[in-house]
Coordinates of C-alpha atoms in Angstrom, one line a residue:
M1 CA -1.9 -10.0 -35.0
A2 CA -3.3 -13.3 -36.1
T3 CA -1.9 -15.0 -33.0
V4 CA -3.7 -12.4 -30.8
T5 CA -7.0 -12.9 -32.7
V6 CA -6.9 -16.7 -32.7
S7 CA -5.8 -16.9 -29.1
W8 CA -8.5 -14.5 -28.0
G9 CA -11.2 -16.3 -30.0
L10 CA -10.3 -19.7 -28.6
S11 CA -10.2 -18.3 -25.0
V12 CA -13.7 -16.7 -25.3
L13 CA -15.1 -19.9 -26.9
L14 CA -13.6 -22.1 -24.1
Y15 CA -14.9 -19.7 -21.4
G16 CA -18.4 -19.9 -22.8
V17 CA -18.3 -23.7 -22.9
L18 CA -17.0 -23.9 -19.3
R19 CA -19.7 -21.5 -18.0
W20 CA -22.3 -23.6 -19.9
L21 CA -21.0 -26.7 -18.1
G22 CA -21.5 -24.9 -14.8
L23 CA -18.1 -23.8 -13.7
P24 CA -18.0 -20.6 -11.6
V25 CA -16.4 -17.5 -13.0
I26 CA -13.3 -17.8 -10.7
A27 CA -12.5 -21.2 -12.2
A28 CA -13.6 -20.6 -15.8
H29 CA -11.8 -17.4 -16.7
P30 CA -8.2 -18.6 -15.6
A31 CA -8.9 -22.0 -17.1
A32 CA -9.7 -20.5 -20.5
L33 CA -6.4 -18.6 -20.6
L34 CA -4.5 -21.6 -19.2
V35 CA -5.7 -24.0 -21.9
V36 CA -5.0 -21.6 -24.7
S37 CA -1.5 -20.6 -23.4
P38 CA 0.3 -23.8 -24.6
I39 CA -0.9 -23.0 -28.1
I40 CA 0.5 -19.5 -27.8
F41 CA 3.8 -20.8 -26.4
V42 CA 4.3 -23.3 -29.3
V43 CA 3.4 -20.7 -32.0
L44 CA 5.8 -18.1 -30.6
L45 CA 8.5 -20.7 -30.2
L46 CA 8.2 -21.8 -33.8
Q47 CA 8.1 -18.2 -35.0
K48 CA 11.2 -17.3 -33.1
Q49 CA 13.1 -20.4 -34.3
R50 CA 12.5 -19.4 -37.9
V51 CA 14.2 -16.1 -37.1
N52 CA 16.8 -17.3 -34.7
Q53 CA 17.8 -21.0 -34.5
G54 CA 19.1 -20.4 -30.9
Q55 CA 15.6 -20.1 -29.6
K56 CA 14.9 -23.5 -28.0
F57 CA 12.5 -24.9 -25.4
T58 CA 14.1 -24.6 -21.9
F59 CA 12.6 -25.0 -18.5
L60 CA 13.5 -21.4 -17.7
R61 CA 11.5 -20.2 -20.7
F62 CA 8.6 -22.2 -19.5
L63 CA 8.8 -20.7 -16.0
R64 CA 8.9 -17.2 -17.4
F65 CA 5.9 -18.0 -19.6
F66 CA 4.1 -19.3 -16.5
V67 CA 4.6 -15.9 -14.8
G68 CA 3.1 -14.3 -17.9
I69 CA 0.0 -16.6 -17.7
I70 CA -0.6 -15.8 -14.0
L71 CA -0.1 -12.0 -14.6
G72 CA -2.4 -12.1 -17.6
A73 CA -5.0 -14.1 -15.7
A74 CA -4.9 -11.6 -12.8
L75 CA -5.4 -8.6 -15.0
Q76 CA -8.1 -10.4 -16.9
G77 CA -9.8 -11.3 -13.7
A78 CA -9.7 -7.7 -12.4
L79 CA -11.3 -6.3 -15.6
L80 CA -13.8 -9.1 -15.7
A81 CA -14.8 -8.3 -12.0
H82 CA -15.3 -4.6 -12.9
L83 CA -17.5 -5.4 -15.9
L84 CA -19.6 -8.0 -14.0
Q85 CA -20.1 -5.6 -11.1
S86 CA -21.2 -2.8 -13.4
D87 CA -23.7 -5.1 -15.2
L88 CA -22.8 -3.3 -18.5
L89 CA -22.3 -6.6 -20.4
P90 CA -23.6 -10.1 -20.1
D91 CA -21.2 -12.8 -18.8
V92 CA -19.5 -14.0 -22.0
L93 CA -19.3 -10.6 -23.6
A94 CA -17.7 -9.2 -20.4
F95 CA -15.1 -12.0 -20.6
A96 CA -14.5 -11.3 -24.2
A97 CA -13.5 -7.8 -23.3
A98 CA -11.4 -8.9 -20.3
A99 CA -9.7 -11.8 -22.3
L100 CA -8.2 -9.3 -24.6
I101 CA -6.0 -7.8 -21.9
G102 CA -5.1 -11.3 -20.6
V103 CA -3.9 -12.5 -24.1
L104 CA -2.1 -9.2 -24.8
I105 CA -0.2 -9.2 -21.5
L106 CA 0.8 -12.9 -22.1
L107 CA 2.0 -12.1 -25.6
L108 CA 3.8 -8.9 -24.4
V109 CA 5.7 -10.7 -21.6
S110 CA 6.5 -13.5 -24.0
A111 CA 7.9 -11.1 -26.7
V112 CA 10.2 -9.2 -24.4
W113 CA 11.1 -11.7 -21.7
V114 CA 10.4 -15.3 -22.7
F115 CA 11.5 -15.0 -26.3
P116 CA 13.5 -11.7 -26.3
L117 CA 14.5 -10.0 -29.5
P118 CA 18.2 -10.3 -30.4
D119 CA 18.9 -6.7 -29.3
S120 CA 21.6 -5.2 -27.1
N121 CA 21.6 -6.2 -23.5
T122 CA 21.1 -2.5 -22.4
S123 CA 18.0 -1.9 -24.4
R124 CA 16.6 -5.3 -23.6
T125 CA 17.0 -4.7 -19.9
E126 CA 15.3 -1.4 -20.1
I127 CA 12.4 -2.8 -22.2
V128 CA 11.8 -5.8 -19.8
T129 CA 12.0 -3.5 -16.7
S130 CA 9.6 -1.0 -18.3
V131 CA 7.1 -3.7 -19.2
F132 CA 7.1 -5.1 -15.7
I133 CA 6.7 -1.7 -14.2
A134 CA 3.8 -0.9 -16.5
A135 CA 2.2 -4.3 -15.7
M136 CA 2.4 -3.8 -12.0
V137 CA 1.0 -0.3 -12.2
V138 CA -1.9 -1.5 -14.2
L139 CA -2.4 -4.5 -11.8
R140 CA -2.5 -2.1 -8.9
L141 CA -4.9 0.3 -10.6
L142 CA -7.3 -2.3 -11.8
Y143 CA -7.5 -4.0 -8.4
L144 CA -7.5 -0.7 -6.4
G145 CA -11.3 -0.7 -6.0
L146 CA -12.0 -4.4 -5.8
P147 CA -10.8 -5.7 -2.4
E148 CA -12.8 -4.5 0.6
L149 CA -11.1 -1.9 2.9
M150 CA -8.6 -2.8 5.6
E151 CA -9.8 -2.0 9.1
Q152 CA -7.3 0.9 9.3
E153 CA -8.5 2.3 6.0
A154 CA -12.1 2.4 7.2
Y155 CA -10.9 4.2 10.3
Y156 CA -9.1 6.8 8.3
W157 CA -12.2 7.2 6.1
N158 CA -14.0 8.1 9.3
Y159 CA -11.3 10.8 9.8
S160 CA -12.4 12.3 6.5
Q161 CA -16.0 12.4 7.8
H162 CA -14.7 14.5 10.8
L163 CA -12.3 16.8 9.1
D164 CA -10.1 18.6 11.6
L165 CA -6.7 20.3 11.9
G166 CA -5.3 17.1 13.6
Y167 CA -6.2 13.8 15.2
L168 CA -5.0 11.8 18.2
D169 CA -3.3 9.1 16.2
H170 CA -2.0 10.9 13.1
P171 CA -1.7 14.3 11.4
P172 CA -4.6 15.2 9.0
M173 CA -3.1 14.5 5.5
V174 CA -4.6 11.0 5.2
A175 CA -8.0 12.4 6.0
L176 CA -7.7 15.2 3.5
I177 CA -6.6 12.8 0.7
I178 CA -9.4 10.4 1.4
W179 CA -11.9 13.3 1.5
L180 CA -10.8 14.4 -1.9
G181 CA -10.8 10.9 -3.3
T182 CA -14.4 10.2 -2.1
I183 CA -15.6 13.6 -3.4
L184 CA -14.3 12.6 -6.9
F185 CA -15.1 8.9 -6.9
G186 CA -17.8 8.4 -4.2
V187 CA -17.9 6.4 -1.0
S188 CA -16.0 3.4 -2.5
E189 CA -12.9 1.5 -2.1
F190 CA -11.5 3.1 -5.2
G191 CA -12.3 6.6 -3.9
V192 CA -10.5 5.8 -0.6
R193 CA -7.4 4.3 -2.2
M194 CA -6.9 6.5 -5.2
G195 CA -4.8 8.9 -3.1
A196 CA -2.4 6.0 -2.2
F197 CA -2.0 5.2 -5.9
L198 CA -1.1 8.8 -6.7
C199 CA 1.2 9.1 -3.7
W200 CA 3.1 6.0 -5.1
I201 CA 3.4 7.7 -8.5
V202 CA 5.0 10.7 -6.7
T203 CA 7.3 8.4 -4.7
A204 CA 8.4 6.6 -7.9
Y205 CA 8.9 9.9 -9.8
F206 CA 11.3 11.4 -7.2
S207 CA 13.1 8.1 -6.7
Y208 CA 13.6 7.8 -10.5
R209 CA 14.9 11.3 -10.7
L210 CA 17.3 10.8 -7.8
T211 CA 18.6 7.5 -9.1
L212 CA 19.1 9.0 -12.6
K213 CA 21.3 11.7 -11.2
I214 CA 23.4 9.2 -9.3
F215 CA 23.6 6.3 -11.8
D216 CA 21.9 5.9 -15.2
R217 CA 18.6 5.2 -16.8
Q218 CA 18.8 1.5 -16.3
A219 CA 19.4 1.9 -12.5
A220 CA 16.6 4.5 -12.4
L221 CA 14.1 2.0 -14.0
G222 CA 15.4 -0.7 -11.6
A223 CA 14.6 1.6 -8.7
V224 CA 11.1 2.1 -9.9
L225 CA 10.6 -1.6 -10.5
L226 CA 11.6 -2.3 -6.9
L227 CA 9.1 0.3 -5.6
A228 CA 6.5 -1.6 -7.8
V229 CA 7.2 -5.1 -6.5
L230 CA 8.8 -4.9 -3.0
P231 CA 6.1 -6.0 -0.6
L232 CA 5.6 -3.0 1.6
Y233 CA 6.1 -0.4 -1.2
F234 CA 3.5 -2.2 -3.2
G235 CA 1.2 -2.1 -0.2
V236 CA 1.9 1.6 0.5
G237 CA 0.8 2.4 -3.1
F238 CA -2.3 0.3 -2.7
L239 CA -3.7 0.8 0.8
M240 CA -4.6 4.3 2.0
T241 CA -2.8 4.9 5.2
P242 CA -0.6 7.8 6.5
D243 CA 2.4 5.9 5.1
A244 CA 1.3 6.6 1.5
P245 CA 1.8 10.4 1.7
L246 CA 4.8 10.0 4.0
H247 CA 6.7 8.0 1.4
A248 CA 5.8 10.5 -1.3
A249 CA 7.1 13.4 0.9
W250 CA 10.2 11.4 2.0
S251 CA 11.3 10.6 -1.5
A252 CA 10.7 14.3 -2.5
L253 CA 12.7 15.5 0.4
L254 CA 15.6 13.1 -0.5
Y255 CA 15.6 14.5 -4.0
F256 CA 15.5 18.1 -3.0
S257 CA 18.2 17.5 -0.4
Y258 CA 20.4 16.2 -3.2
R259 CA 19.6 19.3 -5.3
V260 CA 20.5 21.8 -2.6
L261 CA 23.4 20.0 -0.9
L262 CA 25.1 18.3 -3.9
E263 CA 24.1 20.6 -6.8
N264 CA 24.0 23.9 -4.9
D265 CA 20.5 24.7 -6.3
S266 CA 19.1 27.4 -4.0
V267 CA 15.6 27.4 -5.6
S268 CA 15.2 23.7 -4.4
W269 CA 15.1 24.9 -0.8
I270 CA 11.5 25.7 -1.5
G271 CA 10.8 22.1 -2.6
F272 CA 12.8 21.0 0.5
G273 CA 10.6 23.0 2.8
V274 CA 7.3 22.1 1.2
S275 CA 8.3 18.4 1.2
L276 CA 9.2 18.5 4.9
G277 CA 6.0 20.3 5.8
L278 CA 3.8 18.0 3.8
G279 CA 5.7 15.0 5.3
L280 CA 5.0 16.4 8.8
L281 CA 1.3 16.7 7.9
S282 CA 1.4 13.0 6.9
K283 CA 3.4 11.4 9.7
Y284 CA 5.8 12.7 12.3
T285 CA 8.4 10.1 11.3
I286 CA 9.9 12.4 8.7
V287 CA 11.6 14.4 11.4
L288 CA 14.2 11.5 11.4
L289 CA 15.7 13.0 8.2
G290 CA 16.5 16.2 10.0
P291 CA 19.6 14.9 11.9
P292 CA 21.2 13.3 8.8
F293 CA 20.8 16.5 6.8
L294 CA 22.1 18.7 9.6
L295 CA 25.1 16.4 10.2
F296 CA 25.9 16.4 6.5
M297 CA 25.9 20.2 6.5
L298 CA 28.2 20.3 9.5
V299 CA 30.8 17.8 8.2
D300 CA 30.8 18.8 4.5
P301 CA 32.6 22.0 3.8
K302 CA 30.6 22.9 0.7
A303 CA 27.3 22.2 2.3
R304 CA 28.4 24.1 5.5
R305 CA 28.2 27.4 3.5
W306 CA 24.4 27.1 3.5
F307 CA 24.3 28.1 7.2
L308 CA 25.2 31.6 6.1
K309 CA 22.5 31.8 3.4
P310 CA 18.7 32.2 3.6
G311 CA 17.8 29.0 1.9
P312 CA 17.7 26.6 4.9
Y313 CA 15.8 29.1 7.0
V314 CA 13.2 29.8 4.2
A315 CA 12.7 26.0 4.0
L316 CA 12.2 25.8 7.7
V317 CA 9.6 28.6 7.7
L318 CA 7.8 26.9 4.8
A319 CA 7.8 23.6 6.7
L320 CA 6.4 25.2 9.8
L321 CA 3.7 27.0 7.9
C322 CA 2.6 23.7 6.4
F323 CA 2.7 22.0 9.8
S324 CA 1.0 24.8 11.6
P325 CA -2.5 23.2 11.6
V326 CA -1.2 20.3 13.6
L327 CA 0.5 22.6 16.0
I328 CA -2.7 24.6 16.5
W329 CA -4.7 21.4 17.1
N330 CA -2.2 20.1 19.6
M331 CA -2.2 23.4 21.5
Q332 CA -6.0 23.2 21.7
H333 CA -5.9 19.6 22.9
E334 CA -3.1 19.6 25.5
W335 CA -0.6 18.3 23.0
A336 CA -2.5 15.0 22.8
S337 CA -1.1 13.8 19.5
F338 CA 2.5 14.4 20.4
L339 CA 2.1 12.7 23.7
F340 CA 0.3 9.7 22.0
Q341 CA 3.2 9.3 19.6
S342 CA 6.0 9.8 22.1
A343 CA 5.5 9.5 25.9
K344 CA 2.7 6.9 25.7
R345 CA 4.7 4.7 23.3
I346 CA 7.7 4.9 25.5
S347 CA 5.7 4.0 28.6
R348 CA 4.7 0.6 27.2
V349 CA 6.0 -2.6 28.6
P350 CA 9.7 -3.2 27.7
V351 CA 10.3 -6.0 25.2
V352 CA 13.2 -6.9 23.0
S353 CA 12.2 -6.9 19.4
T354 CA 15.5 -6.7 17.5
H355 CA 14.9 -10.0 15.8
H356 CA 11.5 -8.7 14.7
L357 CA 13.2 -5.6 13.3
I358 CA 15.5 -7.7 11.2
G359 CA 12.6 -9.8 10.0
H360 CA 10.6 -6.8 9.1
I361 CA 13.4 -5.4 7.0
A362 CA 13.8 -8.7 5.2
L363 CA 10.0 -8.7 4.6
I364 CA 10.1 -5.1 3.3
L365 CA 13.1 -5.6 1.1
T366 CA 13.2 -9.4 0.6
P367 CA 16.5 -11.2 1.3
A368 CA 18.0 -9.8 -1.9
G369 CA 17.3 -6.3 -0.7
L370 CA 18.6 -7.0 2.7
I371 CA 21.9 -8.2 1.3
G372 CA 21.9 -5.2 -0.9
V373 CA 21.5 -2.9 2.1
L374 CA 24.5 -4.6 3.8
L375 CA 26.5 -4.1 0.7
F376 CA 25.5 -0.5 0.5
F377 CA 26.6 0.2 4.1
I378 CA 30.0 -1.7 3.6
F379 CA 31.0 -1.1 -0.1
G380 CA 28.4 1.4 -1.4
G381 CA 30.9 4.3 -1.8
R382 CA 33.2 2.1 -4.0
V383 CA 30.3 1.0 -6.1
L384 CA 29.2 4.6 -6.6
R385 CA 32.7 5.6 -7.6
S386 CA 33.0 2.8 -10.1
A387 CA 30.0 4.2 -11.9
Q388 CA 32.0 7.4 -12.7
P389 CA 35.1 8.1 -14.8
A390 CA 38.2 7.4 -12.8
D391 CA 40.0 10.4 -14.2
D392 CA 37.4 13.1 -13.2
P393 CA 38.2 14.4 -9.7
V394 CA 35.1 16.6 -9.6
L395 CA 32.7 13.7 -10.3
L396 CA 34.5 11.5 -7.8
D397 CA 34.2 14.2 -5.1
T398 CA 30.5 14.5 -5.9
T399 CA 30.1 10.8 -5.7
R400 CA 31.8 10.7 -2.3
R401 CA 29.5 13.4 -1.0
T402 CA 26.5 11.7 -2.5
Y403 CA 27.3 8.4 -0.7
L404 CA 27.8 10.3 2.6
L405 CA 24.4 12.0 2.2
L406 CA 22.6 8.7 1.4
F407 CA 24.5 6.8 4.0
L408 CA 23.5 9.3 6.8
A409 CA 19.9 9.4 5.5
A410 CA 19.6 5.6 5.8
F411 CA 21.9 4.7 8.7
L412 CA 20.9 7.3 11.4
P413 CA 17.1 6.6 11.3
F414 CA 17.9 2.8 11.2
A415 CA 20.2 3.1 14.1
L416 CA 17.5 4.9 16.1
F417 CA 15.0 2.1 15.4
L418 CA 17.7 -0.5 16.2
L419 CA 18.2 1.2 19.6
I420 CA 14.4 1.3 20.2
S421 CA 14.2 -2.4 19.4
F422 CA 16.4 -3.3 22.4
N423 CA 13.6 -2.6 24.8
R424 CA 10.5 -1.7 22.8
E425 CA 8.3 -3.2 20.1
V426 CA 9.0 -2.0 16.5
K427 CA 6.3 -2.2 13.9
L428 CA 6.6 -3.6 10.4
N429 CA 6.1 -0.3 8.5
W430 CA 8.4 1.9 10.7
T431 CA 11.6 1.5 8.7
S432 CA 10.0 1.3 5.2
P433 CA 10.6 5.0 4.3
V434 CA 14.2 4.8 5.6
W435 CA 15.2 2.5 2.7
L436 CA 14.2 5.0 0.1
A437 CA 17.7 6.4 0.5
V438 CA 19.1 3.1 -0.5
I439 CA 16.6 2.5 -3.4
P440 CA 18.9 4.1 -6.0
F441 CA 21.7 1.7 -5.0
L442 CA 19.3 -1.3 -5.0
G443 CA 18.0 -0.2 -8.4
C444 CA 21.6 -0.4 -9.6
T445 CA 21.9 -4.0 -8.3
V446 CA 18.8 -5.0 -10.3
T447 CA 19.9 -3.8 -13.7
S448 CA 23.6 -2.7 -13.8
I449 CA 27.0 -4.1 -12.8
Y450 CA 29.4 -1.8 -11.1
G451 CA 31.7 -2.1 -8.2
G452 CA 35.2 -3.1 -9.3
F453 CA 36.5 -5.7 -6.8
C454 CA 33.0 -6.2 -5.3
S455 CA 31.4 -6.8 -8.7
I456 CA 31.0 -10.5 -7.9
C457 CA 28.7 -9.5 -5.0
M458 CA 26.8 -7.2 -7.3
M459 CA 26.4 -9.9 -9.9
A460 CA 25.2 -12.4 -7.2
I461 CA 22.6 -9.9 -6.0
R462 CA 21.5 -9.3 -9.6
E463 CA 21.0 -13.0 -10.1
L464 CA 19.0 -13.2 -6.8
W465 CA 16.8 -10.4 -8.1
R466 CA 16.1 -12.4 -11.3
F467 CA 14.3 -15.0 -9.2
T468 CA 12.9 -12.7 -6.5
I469 CA 11.1 -10.2 -8.7
P470 CA 9.1 -12.8 -10.8
L471 CA 8.2 -14.6 -7.5
L472 CA 6.9 -11.3 -6.1
I473 CA 4.9 -10.6 -9.3
L474 CA 3.4 -14.1 -9.0
A475 CA 2.5 -13.5 -5.3
F476 CA 0.8 -10.1 -5.9
A477 CA -1.1 -11.4 -8.9
V478 CA -2.4 -14.5 -7.1
G479 CA -3.0 -12.6 -3.9
A480 CA -4.9 -9.8 -5.5
H481 CA -7.2 -12.3 -7.3
Y482 CA -7.6 -14.2 -4.0
L483 CA -8.7 -11.1 -2.0
T484 CA -11.3 -10.1 -4.7
M485 CA -12.7 -13.0 -6.7
G486 CA -11.2 -15.7 -4.6
L487 CA -9.5 -18.9 -5.8
P488 CA -11.2 -22.2 -6.8
G489 CA -11.6 -24.4 -3.8
I490 CA -9.9 -22.0 -1.3
P491 CA -12.1 -20.1 1.2
H492 CA -11.9 -16.4 1.5
P493 CA -9.4 -15.3 4.2
P494 CA -10.7 -13.8 7.5
G495 CA -8.5 -11.1 9.0
P496 CA -7.9 -7.3 8.8
V497 CA -9.4 -7.1 5.3
L498 CA -13.1 -6.4 5.7
I499 CA -14.2 -9.2 3.4
G500 CA -18.0 -9.7 3.4
W501 CA -18.7 -6.5 5.3
N502 CA -21.2 -5.3 2.7
H503 CA -23.4 -8.2 3.8
L504 CA -22.6 -7.6 7.5
A505 CA -23.5 -3.9 7.3
A506 CA -26.7 -4.8 5.5
E507 CA -27.7 -7.2 8.3
V508 CA -26.9 -4.6 10.9
E509 CA -29.0 -2.1 9.0
M510 CA -31.9 -4.5 8.9
L511 CA -31.7 -5.0 12.7
A512 CA -31.6 -1.2 13.2
D513 CA -34.7 -0.9 11.0
E514 CA -36.6 -3.5 13.0
L515 CA -35.7 -1.9 16.3
E516 CA -36.7 1.5 15.0
Q517 CA -40.1 0.2 14.0
E518 CA -40.6 -1.4 17.5
S519 CA -39.4 1.4 19.7
G520 CA -39.9 4.5 17.5
S521 CA -36.3 5.6 17.8
R522 CA -33.3 4.8 15.7
P523 CA -30.7 2.6 17.7
I524 CA -27.0 3.2 17.5
V525 CA -24.4 0.5 16.7
V526 CA -21.4 0.1 19.0
G527 CA -18.4 -1.8 17.8
M528 CA -16.9 -3.7 20.8
D529 CA -13.2 -3.0 20.0
H530 CA -10.9 0.0 19.7
Y531 CA -12.0 1.2 16.3
Q532 CA -12.1 -1.7 13.8
I533 CA -15.8 -2.8 13.9
T534 CA -17.2 0.7 14.3
S535 CA -15.1 2.0 11.4
G536 CA -16.0 -0.9 9.0
L537 CA -19.7 -0.7 9.8
A538 CA -19.7 3.1 9.4
F539 CA -18.1 2.8 5.9
Y540 CA -20.1 -0.1 4.5
R541 CA -23.4 1.1 6.0
T542 CA -22.8 4.4 4.2
Q543 CA -21.7 2.7 1.0
N544 CA -24.8 0.5 1.0
A545 CA -27.0 3.5 1.5
Q546 CA -25.3 5.5 -1.2
G547 CA -27.6 6.0 -4.2
G548 CA -30.6 4.5 -2.5
D549 CA -33.3 5.6 -0.2
G550 CA -31.2 5.0 2.9
P551 CA -29.7 7.7 5.2
D552 CA -26.8 9.9 4.1
S553 CA -23.2 9.5 5.4
S554 CA -23.7 12.0 8.3
V555 CA -26.5 9.8 9.7
T556 CA -24.8 6.4 9.2
V557 CA -21.5 7.6 10.6
G558 CA -23.2 9.2 13.5
Q559 CA -25.1 6.0 14.3
S560 CA -21.8 3.9 14.4
V561 CA -20.2 4.6 17.8
G562 CA -17.1 3.5 19.7
W563 CA -17.2 1.4 22.8
H564 CA -16.1 4.4 24.9
L565 CA -19.9 4.5 25.5
F566 CA -19.1 1.8 28.1
G567 CA -16.0 3.3 29.4
F568 CA -13.3 1.8 27.1
N569 CA -10.7 3.5 24.9
A570 CA -12.1 4.1 21.4
R571 CA -9.3 6.3 19.9
M572 CA -10.9 9.3 18.1
Y573 CA -14.4 8.1 18.6
S574 CA -14.3 9.4 22.1
S575 CA -14.1 12.9 20.6
W576 CA -16.5 12.4 17.7
F577 CA -19.3 11.1 19.9
D578 CA -19.8 13.0 23.2
V579 CA -21.5 10.7 25.7
Q580 CA -22.5 13.6 27.9
E581 CA -24.6 15.2 25.2
W582 CA -26.1 11.9 24.0
Q583 CA -29.8 11.3 24.2
P584 CA -30.0 7.6 25.3
V585 CA -31.5 5.1 22.7
D586 CA -31.2 1.4 22.3
V587 CA -27.9 -0.1 21.3
I588 CA -26.8 -2.9 19.0
A589 CA -23.5 -4.1 20.3
V590 CA -21.4 -6.0 17.8
A591 CA -18.3 -8.0 18.7
S592 CA -15.9 -10.4 17.2
K593 CA -15.9 -12.6 20.3
K594 CA -18.9 -13.7 22.5
S595 CA -17.0 -12.9 25.6
R596 CA -17.0 -9.2 24.8
L597 CA -20.8 -9.2 25.0
E598 CA -21.1 -10.9 28.4
Q599 CA -22.0 -8.9 31.5
K600 CA -18.5 -9.3 33.0
S601 CA -16.9 -7.6 30.0
F602 CA -18.6 -4.2 30.6
S603 CA -17.3 -1.5 32.9
T604 CA -20.9 -0.4 33.7
K605 CA -24.1 -2.1 34.7
I606 CA -25.9 -3.2 31.5
V607 CA -29.6 -3.9 30.9
F608 CA -29.8 -6.5 28.1
D609 CA -32.7 -6.8 25.7
S610 CA -31.6 -10.1 24.1
E611 CA -29.2 -13.0 24.2
I612 CA -25.9 -13.1 22.3
R613 CA -26.7 -14.0 18.7
P614 CA -24.5 -14.7 15.7
L615 CA -24.0 -12.2 12.9
P616 CA -22.0 -13.7 10.0
A617 CA -20.0 -11.8 7.4
V618 CA -20.8 -13.5 4.1
K619 CA -19.2 -13.2 0.6
D620 CA -20.2 -15.3 -2.5
G621 CA -22.4 -17.4 -0.3
Q622 CA -19.6 -18.3 2.0
E623 CA -19.3 -17.3 5.7
V624 CA -16.0 -15.6 6.0
R625 CA -16.1 -14.5 9.6
R626 CA -18.6 -14.8 12.4
F627 CA -19.5 -11.8 14.6
Y628 CA -22.0 -11.6 17.4
Y629 CA -24.5 -9.0 18.5
R630 CA -26.6 -8.2 21.5
L631 CA -29.3 -5.6 22.1
I632 CA -28.8 -3.3 25.0
S633 CA -31.7 -1.3 26.4
S634 CA -31.6 2.5 26.6
D635 CA -32.5 2.1 30.3
T636 CA -28.8 1.3 30.9
F637 CA -28.0 4.9 30.3
E638 CA -30.8 6.6 32.3

């Protein structure tokens, strides 16, 4: 307790001095923790040496302690950013509150990982794994509402402003979740993303339960840790896209398939059907689990009996009932969504992308996970059997059937994507849910040693995870801080994150106000791309107006229009804004490139009211990205 108090007090004092000397917050707050941390390290080392003479200074201990510093600084920075944005406390007092979490996290990581207690290896592994899971969950939760939305997130928020039974690009689950989140938490990044966080909790819960049935508690915690730190699974639980509910439904479907096909639990067919239906409402990709389950039921004698029982058919009816809104919408719109996701994708230009597919898998799972997947496909059955008593034929038979189910659930969807990659492009996120079937095995490689003759491979992967997981934690901690508060001396990154768009939306709103005063009618804003600019401006114009005297969301969303106004493809905006029923007004056209605002770029004759002018997106006084705008007269549309 004295160590916490002294460390915290020194950190607050140092922060106050650094701020008085003129250092910005993004430099002062990590510097305060960094300067205090050697004192903490020395004190803890001396304390541990008095208890255990084997506790000595090593470079490995120092590296682990450094991970604790970065993790503590990232959590400290997130809480500090929230307090400063809320204006609840002055600068130094806000840091005093935030510094407490920074010091506590550093001490906690040091106690369980840098200077571990002389406990059994089993309990120590579980404690360290649990601490890192908790730290990553808190990191995600604290940063959830800080970075600006991604372009896709803003687009899906616009879904929620036009609730429907279905959409061209995706089923309606993402829209419903965002709608509920913003009802509870307002038009904010946190409101949009809270659903993704909860979907990750569901994914982690069912993955934990499934792994616990197959292996043990250590492996189950290892599985959850991987879901917390592997790049795409971290992103799925942070960014609100259709992949978030898809992963939740996919993990639930795997769990309930185990319950019905391996444990013969007829009641779980209800969970199976609901999971499948909710998955179809999230993303059509979940149908890829149908062939593996059907094939398992055909080749496995015990599972084959279900064909003569009502369970599977009840599940199918439940799934169709859940999916019926999408079927109705597609019937009303000439099967537009199904065609968009199938025939139109197939009709694209052929391209070999197998090397991209392998690279995507390595990025999703890291090289350690990729090696683990290969080991699962080759020796996974033997590893699973080695985790069971060798003299129990019933358990060994269940293990054989378990491996067959997981193998089919992972291999058949992967094989389909592999075939597609021979002549079509595959995207980064496509195979991400596929590996949820391998997560129990990978969780075992993180924390446990099984495998008999292949235990050397298992130990090698475990050692690889010991370096990979801390590096991933470092990357997420630094990256989250970079996207929100920034890093000293490094500019904010331009790209798909809408950094500085609060400022950009405010500038556009000022232009609209000026034009309205001059012409007497409110102009509309057209984003000159498929959906990105229009979606971002619609969200941040609405957020800026929230709580003030500005227009409500129905007005700001209706005034942000796609470039289908000029004959281009604007995804769902073509349905949300009917050009035929529009009363022509002036237009503010916003583009990321000057060329898109030149006469030759338009498919119709344009009457311009101005030259092309710059429109910067600014954050913390720094121009992050430059856009351009041009005024277009309503005479164009007469």
